[in-house]
Amino acid sequence: MKKKALMLGGMLAALAFAPQAMAEPSNGWYAAFDLGYHWPDDVEMRSFEDASDGNPYKYDFEMEGDVAGFARLGYRLDPNWRLELEGGSRTSDIGAVAGNPARPLPNTLCSVSSVLPICNTPNGSIQSYTLMANLIYDFMPDATLKPFVGFGIGVNKLDLSVAARGNSGVQGILIDEEDTVFAYQWLAGLSWDATERLNVDVTYRYLNGADADWAASGDSFVDPVGGLKANYVDHSLTFGVRYAFGQEAA
């Protein structure tokens, strides 16, 4: 059994690193689409206005993971280097909101329908729409499995929607605003040539960027915070297909 396992391991290693008969074009345009799952870090919101202790209110928004999708148009410069323009969409519902009970009221946010002292999670979401320019390096372009890494810069349009009341029983906040900020991402993954022109990609993305500001909307609430600001950080894992249009074979 041990001998068979060693033989199988050797065969898999040889397959992964062996040159391919079906190599994608070594340069030229390609198009790709990726679909998968993303999970944002908790978002620490800070208020525009200060509490009575002279410091901003702070609320920890727990964000739920959801579907992420990306469309890419790229150009392969040579067997190792690629440039691409990528548009992405990520949707996240608010899972819970927590505050610091030692801070001035409202030290946490509840749903508008909550009957205090019960404090249910407010309804809301953060929608993220990115446009990134990526530079990607493919290791071992002639192997069956090709690892790659990359870095991208661009913009992230963040749309925050939340309606809540403070646990003081009177104060509340309504936000339905968007802000577009500078963003960057790191990428890493594996690629496999399904055919001479069609690749399958598995990609992990780490997204970060500048703080976003969302002003409170005018309504009947007594708004204690003026608006919220935060840094949005996200992780995603996707499976994608990439089709090469280039003419020059590797």
Coordinates of C-alpha atoms in Angstrom, one line a residue, residues 6-90:
L6 CA 4.4 6.7 -3.4
M7 CA 3.9 5.8 -7.0
L8 CA 0.6 7.7 -7.2
G9 CA 2.2 10.8 -5.6
G10 CA 5.1 10.7 -8.1
M11 CA 2.6 10.4 -11.0
L12 CA 0.6 13.4 -9.8
A13 CA 3.8 15.5 -9.3
A14 CA 5.0 14.6 -12.8
L15 CA 1.6 15.6 -14.2
A16 CA 1.6 18.9 -12.5
F17 CA 5.1 20.0 -13.7
A18 CA 5.2 18.3 -17.1
P19 CA 5.1 20.5 -20.2
Q20 CA 1.8 20.6 -21.9
A21 CA 0.9 19.6 -25.5
M22 CA -2.0 22.2 -25.3
A23 CA -0.3 25.5 -24.4
E24 CA -2.3 28.7 -24.5
P25 CA -1.1 31.5 -26.8
S26 CA 2.1 33.2 -25.5
N27 CA 0.7 36.7 -26.0
G28 CA -2.5 38.5 -27.0
W29 CA -5.9 39.4 -25.6
Y30 CA -8.1 37.2 -23.3
A31 CA -11.5 37.5 -21.6
A32 CA -12.5 35.9 -18.3
F33 CA -15.3 35.5 -15.8
D34 CA -15.1 34.4 -12.2
L35 CA -17.8 33.5 -9.7
G36 CA -17.4 32.4 -6.1
Y37 CA -17.8 33.4 -2.4
H38 CA -16.5 36.4 -0.4
W39 CA -16.3 37.1 3.3
P40 CA -15.6 40.7 4.5
D41 CA -13.9 41.4 7.8
D42 CA -16.0 43.0 10.5
V43 CA -16.3 46.7 9.7
E44 CA -15.5 49.2 12.5
M45 CA -17.7 52.2 11.9
R46 CA -16.8 55.6 13.4
S47 CA -19.2 58.5 13.6
F48 CA -18.8 61.9 12.1
E49 CA -19.9 63.5 15.3
D50 CA -18.4 63.0 18.8
A51 CA -20.2 61.6 21.8
S52 CA -20.4 63.5 25.1
D53 CA -17.0 62.1 26.0
G54 CA -15.4 63.9 23.1
N55 CA -14.6 60.8 21.0
P56 CA -16.5 59.4 18.0
Y57 CA -19.1 56.7 18.5
K58 CA -17.8 53.3 17.4
Y59 CA -19.9 50.4 16.2
D60 CA -18.6 47.0 15.1
F61 CA -20.6 45.8 12.0
E62 CA -20.5 42.0 11.5
M63 CA -20.8 41.4 7.8
E64 CA -22.1 38.2 6.2
G65 CA -20.4 36.5 3.3
D66 CA -22.1 36.2 0.0
V67 CA -21.6 35.7 -3.8
A68 CA -18.9 37.5 -5.6
G69 CA -18.5 37.9 -9.3
F70 CA -15.7 39.3 -11.6
A71 CA -15.4 40.1 -15.3
R72 CA -11.9 40.6 -16.7
L73 CA -10.4 41.7 -20.0
G74 CA -6.6 41.2 -20.2
Y75 CA -3.5 41.1 -22.4
R76 CA -0.8 38.5 -22.1
L77 CA 2.6 40.3 -22.6
D78 CA 4.6 37.1 -22.7
P79 CA 4.4 33.5 -21.2
N80 CA 4.8 34.9 -17.6
W81 CA 3.3 38.4 -17.5
R82 CA -0.3 39.5 -17.9
L83 CA -2.1 42.9 -17.6
E84 CA -5.9 43.1 -17.1
L85 CA -8.8 45.3 -16.3
E86 CA -11.2 43.8 -13.8
G87 CA -14.7 44.7 -12.7
G88 CA -16.1 43.1 -9.5
S89 CA -19.3 42.9 -7.5
R90 CA -19.6 41.8 -3.8

